[in-house]
Amino acid sequence: MTGDPHAPGPTLHPETLTVAAGYDAQAHHGAVKPPLFLTSTFVYPSAQHAKAAHEAYFAPEPPTAGPRPAFIYARLDHPNLVMVEERLARLDRAEDAAAFNSGMAAISTVMHAFLRPGTTILHTRPIYGGTDVLIHRQLSQFGITPVGIEDGLDAVSVRRAAAAARAIGPLALVLIETPANPTSGIADIALIAAVADEIGRDQGQRPVVAVDNTFLGPFLQTPLEHGADLTITSLTKYAGGHSDLLGGGVSGRAALIAPLKQLRTVLGSPMDPHTCWMLLRSFETLHLRTERAGSNARVLAEFLRGHPRIAQVNYIGFREPGSAARTTFDRQCRGAGSTFSFRIHGGEAEAFRMLDRLRVIRMAVSLGGTETLICHSASTTHYAVPPERRALVGIDDSSLRISVGIEHCDDLIGDLAQALEAI
Ligand SMILES: *Cc1c(COP(=O)(O)O)cnc(C)c1O
């Protein structure tokens, strides 16, 4: 903590925290905005200070109170990293947070920290393409077995998958991606966390429950309040928000974040000072961007739902009242976000014809930027996922994913309308 008398207190709203948390102007010559510390290393005032700094950094139990230890080298820690982590922790309503140089660096560090040869990982389906490759191609070479949950809203299905995982080896990690990218499938975090508790009692050690919160971001969903141990976010997406940086974050109890920070040092994946500085600035408008993109997305989803060339719209806000998905969504989320997938009547050829006619909406992977982006999932984001696993979760050649930005929604609808004529 900064010890700043103006530091925002625990009762403040997230909109206020995004602007102020994690930065103490008085500690920086009164500069209203955070300086950027472009330095890879830090000078010690004396040899004794140097020893003390290393002692503090490598202590098995990092001190929870008192002045923070001196900086040593930017791969270990640096001032802009501290600012980003304090702000992210406050937004995720967590004790502490760790920032990485990409979302995948955050995810792979969590896997390194909690999985061991012979253990299993239970995950919802579908899972982000990069995560899918990591667990199926890389971790499987280290004797770690992934088991997918068929329906993350159904207790029987979750318990069945957990039992299958336990039959192979100790269940060490549960990874929930909700809403799922790109299908917007919903999983019940509290339900899965409760099953993790049961397994913990059974096997003597509770698996760590992590939620990939990228699809909605910190303003619309707080997984830690629903029983998750860790919230993982690709900060590249909504938090960064301008498609001009890469970053990842993990938030949770200090005791779980400390080993991630130690691993990050040796894996070499901390967020760099300049990215931290840009991200701190992006956080300030996160709520405004989330609101505007969210309202645009609803209008676009409604336009598409009524269009004769569209077969299906997977917008979360359309989930049927009374359904398990709807009930869980209402309990777990504060909004439907601004990324969703839809299916056209036709296949790859029709989808490509439509995409090639767009003029305002740009064709690119990624999501959460100020600009509207669209992509054909099967041939881009899910290219590396085998067609059988794609089909299992409802991604085929007619599926498109759109990340709605903050433009005027009439221009977006006009562009989609003229492009759909090409189908
Ligand atoms: C983009 C994304 C990631 C990976 O984040 P990067 O910053 O690209 O490494 C992980 N999970 C989800 C759901 C994503 O959309």
Coordinates of C-alpha atoms and ligand atoms in Angstrom, one line a residue:
M1 CA 0.0 0.0 0.0
T2 CA 1.1 3.6 -0.5
G3 CA 0.2 5.1 2.8
D4 CA -1.4 7.9 0.9
P5 CA -3.9 9.9 3.0
H6 CA -6.0 10.4 -0.2
A7 CA -5.9 6.7 -1.1
P8 CA -9.4 5.6 -2.1
G9 CA -11.0 3.7 0.7
P10 CA -12.7 0.3 0.6
T11 CA -16.2 1.7 0.2
L12 CA -15.6 3.6 -3.0
H13 CA -17.2 2.6 -6.3
P14 CA -15.2 0.9 -9.1
E15 CA -15.6 3.9 -11.3
T16 CA -13.7 5.9 -8.7
L17 CA -11.1 3.2 -8.1
T18 CA -10.2 3.0 -11.8
V19 CA -9.2 6.7 -11.8
A20 CA -7.3 6.8 -8.5
A21 CA -6.4 3.5 -6.8
G22 CA -2.8 2.5 -6.7
Y23 CA -1.2 5.9 -7.3
D24 CA 0.0 8.4 -4.6
A25 CA 0.7 11.8 -6.2
Q26 CA 2.6 13.0 -3.1
A27 CA 5.1 10.2 -3.4
H28 CA 5.9 11.5 -6.9
H29 CA 6.5 15.3 -6.6
G30 CA 2.7 15.9 -6.7
A31 CA 2.5 14.8 -10.4
V32 CA -1.2 14.3 -11.0
K33 CA -0.5 11.5 -13.4
P34 CA 1.9 8.5 -12.7
P35 CA 5.5 9.0 -14.0
L36 CA 6.8 6.2 -16.3
F37 CA 9.9 4.5 -14.8
L38 CA 11.8 3.4 -17.9
T39 CA 14.6 1.6 -16.1
S40 CA 15.6 -2.0 -16.0
T41 CA 17.6 -1.8 -12.7
F42 CA 17.7 0.2 -9.5
V43 CA 20.6 1.8 -7.6
Y44 CA 21.2 0.7 -4.0
P45 CA 22.1 3.6 -1.6
S46 CA 24.6 1.3 0.2
A47 CA 25.9 -2.3 0.2
Q48 CA 23.9 -3.0 3.4
H49 CA 20.7 -1.7 1.6
A50 CA 21.5 -4.1 -1.3
K51 CA 21.7 -7.1 1.1
A52 CA 18.5 -6.0 2.9
A53 CA 16.6 -5.6 -0.4
H54 CA 17.5 -9.2 -1.5
E55 CA 16.8 -10.6 2.0
A56 CA 13.3 -9.0 1.8
Y57 CA 12.6 -10.2 -1.8
F58 CA 13.7 -13.8 -1.2
A59 CA 12.0 -14.2 2.3
P60 CA 9.8 -17.3 2.3
E61 CA 6.9 -15.2 3.7
P62 CA 6.8 -11.7 2.2
P63 CA 6.0 -9.1 4.9
T64 CA 2.4 -7.9 4.9
A65 CA 3.0 -4.7 6.7
G66 CA 5.7 -2.0 6.9
P67 CA 7.5 -0.1 4.2
R68 CA 7.7 -2.0 0.9
P69 CA 11.1 -3.5 0.1
A70 CA 13.4 -1.6 -2.3
F71 CA 13.2 -2.3 -6.0
I72 CA 16.1 -4.5 -7.4
Y73 CA 15.6 -5.2 -11.1
A74 CA 12.6 -4.7 -13.3
R75 CA 12.0 -8.4 -14.0
L76 CA 11.4 -8.9 -10.2
D77 CA 9.3 -5.8 -9.6
H78 CA 9.1 -2.1 -10.7
P79 CA 7.1 1.0 -9.7
N80 CA 4.6 1.0 -12.6
L81 CA 3.9 -2.7 -12.0
V82 CA 3.0 -2.0 -8.4
M83 CA 0.6 0.7 -9.5
V84 CA -1.2 -1.5 -12.0
E85 CA -1.4 -4.4 -9.5
E86 CA -2.9 -2.3 -6.8
R87 CA -5.5 -0.9 -9.1
L88 CA -6.3 -4.3 -10.6
A89 CA -6.7 -5.9 -7.2
R90 CA -9.1 -3.2 -6.1
L91 CA -11.2 -3.7 -9.3
D92 CA -11.3 -7.4 -8.9
R93 CA -12.1 -7.0 -5.1
A94 CA -9.0 -9.1 -4.3
E95 CA -6.2 -8.9 -1.7
D96 CA -3.5 -8.8 -4.3
A97 CA -2.9 -9.1 -8.1
A98 CA 0.0 -10.0 -10.4
A99 CA 0.4 -8.5 -13.9
F100 CA 2.0 -10.4 -16.8
N101 CA 3.1 -9.5 -20.3
S102 CA 0.1 -11.3 -21.9
G103 CA -3.1 -13.1 -20.9
M104 CA -1.4 -16.4 -21.9
A105 CA 1.6 -15.6 -19.7
A106 CA -0.9 -15.2 -16.8
I107 CA -2.7 -18.5 -17.6
S108 CA 0.5 -20.5 -18.2
T109 CA 2.0 -19.2 -14.9
V110 CA -1.1 -20.3 -13.0
M111 CA -0.7 -23.8 -14.6
H112 CA 3.0 -24.0 -13.7
A113 CA 2.2 -23.0 -10.2
F114 CA -0.5 -25.4 -9.3
L115 CA -0.2 -28.5 -11.6
R116 CA 2.3 -31.3 -11.2
P117 CA 3.0 -34.4 -13.2
G118 CA 0.3 -37.0 -12.6
T119 CA -2.3 -34.4 -11.6
T120 CA -5.4 -33.5 -13.6
I121 CA -7.1 -30.2 -14.7
L122 CA -10.8 -29.9 -14.9
H123 CA -12.1 -27.2 -17.4
T124 CA -15.2 -25.9 -18.9
R125 CA -15.8 -26.2 -22.6
P126 CA -15.1 -24.5 -24.9
I127 CA -11.9 -22.9 -23.7
Y128 CA -9.9 -20.1 -25.3
G129 CA -7.9 -21.4 -28.3
G130 CA -4.5 -20.6 -26.7
T131 CA -5.4 -22.3 -23.5
D132 CA -6.7 -25.3 -25.4
V133 CA -3.4 -25.7 -27.2
L134 CA -1.5 -25.2 -23.9
I135 CA -3.4 -27.9 -22.0
H136 CA -3.8 -30.5 -24.9
R137 CA -0.4 -30.2 -26.6
Q138 CA 2.0 -28.9 -24.0
L139 CA 0.9 -30.0 -20.5
S140 CA -0.1 -33.4 -21.8
Q141 CA 3.7 -34.0 -22.5
F142 CA 4.3 -33.5 -18.7
G143 CA 1.8 -36.1 -17.6
I144 CA -1.0 -33.6 -16.9
T145 CA -4.4 -34.7 -18.1
P146 CA -7.2 -32.3 -19.0
V147 CA -10.9 -33.3 -18.5
G148 CA -13.6 -31.2 -19.9
I149 CA -17.0 -30.4 -18.2
E150 CA -19.9 -31.0 -20.6
D151 CA -22.3 -28.6 -18.9
G152 CA -21.0 -26.1 -16.4
L153 CA -24.5 -25.3 -15.2
D154 CA -25.5 -28.9 -14.2
A155 CA -24.3 -30.4 -10.9
V156 CA -24.5 -34.0 -12.2
S157 CA -22.4 -33.1 -15.2
V158 CA -19.8 -31.2 -13.1
R159 CA -19.5 -34.1 -10.6
R160 CA -19.2 -36.7 -13.4
A161 CA -16.3 -34.8 -15.0
A162 CA -14.7 -34.3 -11.6
A163 CA -15.0 -38.1 -10.9
A164 CA -13.4 -38.9 -14.3
A165 CA -10.5 -36.5 -13.6
R166 CA -10.0 -38.0 -10.1
A167 CA -9.9 -41.5 -11.5
I168 CA -6.9 -40.5 -13.5
G169 CA -5.0 -38.5 -10.8
P170 CA -5.4 -35.9 -8.1
L171 CA -7.4 -32.9 -9.3
A172 CA -5.1 -29.9 -8.8
L173 CA -6.8 -27.1 -10.8
V174 CA -10.2 -26.2 -12.1
L175 CA -10.3 -23.6 -14.9
I176 CA -13.7 -22.0 -15.6
E177 CA -14.1 -19.8 -18.6
T178 CA -17.4 -18.0 -18.3
P179 CA -18.8 -16.6 -20.5
A180 CA -16.9 -18.8 -22.9
N181 CA -15.1 -17.4 -25.9
P182 CA -16.7 -17.3 -28.5
T183 CA -19.9 -19.2 -27.7
S184 CA -20.9 -17.1 -24.7
G185 CA -21.7 -20.4 -22.9
I186 CA -22.2 -19.8 -19.2
A187 CA -20.8 -21.9 -16.3
D188 CA -22.0 -21.5 -12.7
I189 CA -18.9 -20.5 -10.7
A190 CA -20.5 -21.1 -7.2
L191 CA -21.7 -24.6 -8.2
I192 CA -18.3 -25.6 -9.6
A193 CA -16.5 -24.1 -6.5
A194 CA -18.8 -26.2 -4.3
V195 CA -17.9 -29.3 -6.1
A196 CA -14.2 -28.3 -5.7
D197 CA -14.9 -28.1 -1.9
E198 CA -16.3 -31.7 -2.0
I199 CA -13.3 -32.9 -3.8
G200 CA -11.0 -31.1 -1.4
R201 CA -12.6 -33.0 1.5
D202 CA -12.3 -36.3 -0.4
Q203 CA -8.7 -36.1 -1.6
G204 CA -7.3 -34.0 1.3
Q205 CA -6.4 -31.0 -0.8
R206 CA -8.8 -28.6 -2.4
P207 CA -8.1 -27.9 -6.1
V208 CA -7.5 -24.2 -6.9
V209 CA -10.5 -22.7 -8.8
A210 CA -9.5 -20.2 -11.4
V211 CA -11.9 -18.2 -13.6
D212 CA -10.9 -16.7 -16.9
N213 CA -12.9 -13.4 -16.7
T214 CA -11.7 -12.0 -20.0
F215 CA -15.0 -12.1 -21.9
L216 CA -16.8 -9.7 -19.5
G217 CA -13.9 -8.0 -17.6
P218 CA -13.8 -6.7 -14.0
F219 CA -16.8 -4.3 -14.4
L220 CA -19.3 -6.9 -15.3
Q221 CA -18.2 -9.9 -13.3
T222 CA -16.3 -10.5 -10.0
P223 CA -15.6 -14.3 -9.9
L224 CA -13.9 -14.0 -6.4
E225 CA -17.3 -13.1 -4.9
H226 CA -18.8 -16.4 -6.2
G227 CA -16.3 -18.8 -4.7
A228 CA -13.3 -18.6 -7.2
D229 CA -9.8 -18.5 -5.8
L230 CA -8.3 -16.7 -8.7
T231 CA -9.5 -14.3 -11.4
I232 CA -7.5 -14.4 -14.6
T233 CA -8.0 -11.6 -17.2
S234 CA -6.4 -10.9 -20.5
L235 CA -5.8 -7.2 -20.0
T236 CA -5.2 -7.0 -23.8
K237 CA -8.9 -7.0 -24.2
Y238 CA -11.4 -4.7 -22.3
A239 CA -8.9 -3.3 -19.7
G240 CA -6.3 -2.2 -22.3
G241 CA -9.3 -1.4 -24.5
H242 CA -7.5 0.2 -27.5
S243 CA -6.0 -2.8 -29.2
D244 CA -2.5 -1.3 -28.6
L245 CA -1.0 -3.4 -25.8
L246 CA -0.7 -7.0 -24.5
G247 CA -1.2 -7.9 -20.9
G248 CA -2.6 -10.3 -18.4
G249 CA -3.6 -10.2 -14.7
V250 CA -4.3 -12.7 -11.9
S251 CA -6.1 -11.6 -8.7
G252 CA -6.8 -13.4 -5.5
R253 CA -5.6 -14.0 -1.9
A254 CA -2.1 -12.8 -1.2
A255 CA -1.0 -16.3 -0.3
L256 CA -1.9 -17.5 -3.8
I257 CA -0.6 -14.5 -5.7
A258 CA 2.9 -14.6 -4.0
P259 CA 4.0 -17.9 -5.7
L260 CA 2.8 -16.5 -9.1
K261 CA 5.0 -13.5 -8.7
Q262 CA 8.0 -15.6 -7.8
L263 CA 7.4 -17.9 -10.8
R264 CA 6.9 -14.8 -13.0
T265 CA 10.4 -13.7 -12.1
V266 CA 12.0 -16.9 -13.4
L267 CA 9.7 -17.4 -16.3
G268 CA 10.5 -13.8 -17.3
S269 CA 7.0 -12.6 -18.0
P270 CA 6.2 -9.5 -15.9
M271 CA 4.3 -6.6 -17.5
D272 CA 6.9 -4.0 -18.7
P273 CA 6.8 -0.4 -17.4
H274 CA 5.5 1.3 -20.6
T275 CA 2.6 -1.2 -20.9
C276 CA 1.8 -0.7 -17.2
W277 CA 1.7 3.0 -17.7
M278 CA -0.6 2.7 -20.7
L279 CA -2.8 0.2 -18.9
L280 CA -3.2 2.5 -15.8
R281 CA -4.5 5.2 -18.2
S282 CA -6.8 2.8 -19.9
F283 CA -8.3 1.7 -16.6
E284 CA -9.7 5.2 -16.1
T285 CA -12.2 4.9 -19.0
L286 CA -12.9 1.2 -18.7
H287 CA -16.4 1.8 -17.3
L288 CA -17.4 4.3 -20.0
R289 CA -16.2 2.0 -22.7
T290 CA -17.9 -1.0 -21.2
E291 CA -21.2 0.8 -21.0
R292 CA -21.1 2.3 -24.5
A293 CA -19.9 -0.9 -26.2
G294 CA -22.4 -2.9 -24.2
S295 CA -25.4 -0.8 -25.3
N296 CA -24.1 -0.9 -29.0
A297 CA -23.8 -4.7 -28.7
R298 CA -27.4 -5.1 -27.7
V299 CA -28.6 -3.0 -30.6
L300 CA -26.5 -5.0 -33.1
A301 CA -27.6 -8.3 -31.6
E302 CA -31.2 -7.3 -32.0
F303 CA -30.6 -6.2 -35.6
L304 CA -29.0 -9.5 -36.4
R305 CA -31.7 -11.6 -34.6
G306 CA -34.3 -10.2 -36.9
H307 CA -32.3 -10.6 -40.1
P308 CA -33.3 -13.3 -42.6
R309 CA -29.7 -14.3 -43.5
I310 CA -28.9 -15.0 -39.8
A311 CA -29.4 -18.4 -38.4
Q312 CA -28.6 -17.9 -34.7
V313 CA -27.3 -15.1 -32.4
N314 CA -25.5 -16.2 -29.2
Y315 CA -25.9 -12.9 -27.3
I316 CA -26.0 -13.6 -23.6
G317 CA -28.7 -11.0 -23.0
F318 CA -31.1 -13.3 -25.1
R319 CA -30.8 -16.3 -22.8
E320 CA -34.3 -17.5 -22.1
P321 CA -35.9 -16.3 -18.8
G322 CA -36.1 -19.2 -16.3
S323 CA -33.3 -21.2 -18.0
A324 CA -30.3 -22.2 -15.9
A325 CA -28.0 -20.0 -18.1
R326 CA -30.3 -17.0 -17.5
T327 CA -30.6 -17.6 -13.7
T328 CA -26.8 -18.0 -13.4
F329 CA -26.1 -15.0 -15.6
D330 CA -28.5 -12.8 -13.6
R331 CA -26.8 -13.9 -10.3
Q332 CA -23.2 -13.8 -11.6
C333 CA -22.9 -10.9 -14.1
R334 CA -23.8 -7.2 -14.1
G335 CA -24.1 -7.0 -17.9
A336 CA -24.0 -9.0 -21.1
G337 CA -20.8 -7.4 -22.4
S338 CA -20.1 -6.5 -26.0
T339 CA -18.6 -9.6 -27.7
F340 CA -20.8 -12.4 -29.1
S341 CA -21.0 -14.9 -31.9
F342 CA -23.6 -15.5 -34.5
R343 CA -24.2 -18.0 -37.3
I344 CA -25.2 -17.1 -40.9
H345 CA -27.2 -19.3 -43.3
G346 CA -24.4 -20.8 -45.3
G347 CA -20.8 -21.9 -44.8
E348 CA -17.3 -20.6 -45.3
A349 CA -17.8 -19.2 -48.8
E350 CA -20.9 -17.2 -47.7
A351 CA -19.1 -16.0 -44.5
F352 CA -16.0 -14.9 -46.5
R353 CA -18.1 -13.0 -49.1
M354 CA -19.8 -11.1 -46.3
L355 CA -16.6 -10.4 -44.4
D356 CA -14.9 -9.1 -47.5
R357 CA -17.6 -6.5 -48.1
L358 CA -17.4 -4.8 -44.7
R359 CA -16.1 -1.2 -44.7
V360 CA -16.5 0.1 -41.2
I361 CA -16.2 -3.1 -39.2
R362 CA -12.6 -4.4 -39.4
M363 CA -11.6 -8.0 -39.8
A364 CA -9.2 -9.0 -37.0
V365 CA -9.0 -11.3 -34.1
S366 CA -9.1 -10.0 -30.5
L367 CA -11.8 -8.2 -28.7
G368 CA -12.6 -5.4 -26.3
G369 CA -11.1 -2.5 -28.3
T370 CA -12.8 0.8 -29.1
E371 CA -13.2 -0.3 -32.7
T372 CA -15.6 -3.1 -33.8
L373 CA -13.8 -6.2 -34.9
I374 CA -15.2 -9.4 -36.6
C375 CA -13.6 -12.7 -37.4
H376 CA -14.5 -16.2 -38.7
S377 CA -13.8 -18.4 -35.7
A378 CA -13.1 -21.8 -37.4
S379 CA -10.5 -20.4 -39.7
T380 CA -8.9 -17.9 -37.3
T381 CA -9.1 -18.0 -33.5
H382 CA -10.0 -21.7 -33.4
Y383 CA -7.9 -22.8 -36.4
A384 CA -5.6 -24.9 -34.2
V385 CA -8.5 -26.6 -32.4
P386 CA -9.4 -29.9 -34.1
P387 CA -12.8 -29.7 -36.0
E388 CA -14.3 -32.5 -33.7
R389 CA -13.6 -30.4 -30.6
R390 CA -14.9 -27.3 -32.4
A391 CA -18.1 -29.1 -33.4
L392 CA -18.6 -30.3 -29.8
V393 CA -19.1 -26.7 -28.7
G394 CA -21.0 -25.4 -31.7
I395 CA -18.4 -23.7 -33.7
D396 CA -18.6 -24.4 -37.4
D397 CA -18.0 -22.7 -40.8
S398 CA -21.0 -20.5 -40.4
S399 CA -19.8 -19.0 -37.0
L400 CA -18.6 -15.4 -36.8
R401 CA -17.6 -13.5 -33.7
I402 CA -18.0 -9.8 -33.3
S403 CA -16.5 -7.5 -30.7
V404 CA -18.6 -4.4 -30.7
G405 CA -16.8 -1.1 -30.2
I406 CA -17.8 2.4 -29.1
E407 CA -18.6 3.9 -32.6
H408 CA -22.1 5.2 -33.5
C409 CA -24.3 2.0 -33.7
D410 CA -26.2 3.3 -36.8
D411 CA -22.9 3.1 -38.8
L412 CA -22.2 -0.4 -37.6
I413 CA -25.7 -1.6 -38.5
G414 CA -25.5 0.1 -41.9
D415 CA -22.2 -1.7 -42.6
L416 CA -23.5 -5.1 -41.5
A417 CA -26.7 -4.7 -43.5
Q418 CA -24.9 -4.0 -46.8
A419 CA -22.4 -6.8 -46.2
L420 CA -25.1 -9.3 -45.4
E421 CA -26.5 -8.7 -48.9
A422 CA -23.4 -10.6 -50.2
I423 CA -24.5 -13.9 -48.7
Ligands
LIG1 C1 -7.4 -13.2 -25.6 C2 -7.8 -14.2 -24.5 C3 -6.8 -14.9 -23.7 C4 -5.3 -14.7 -24.0 O1 -4.9 -13.4 -23.8 P1 -3.6 -12.7 -24.5 O2 -3.5 -11.4 -23.8 O3 -3.9 -12.7 -26.0 O4 -2.4 -13.6 -24.2 C5 -7.2 -15.7 -22.8 N1 -8.5 -16.0 -22.6 C6 -9.5 -15.4 -23.3 C7 -10.9 -15.7 -23.0 C8 -9.2 -14.5 -24.3 O5 -10.1 -13.9 -25.0

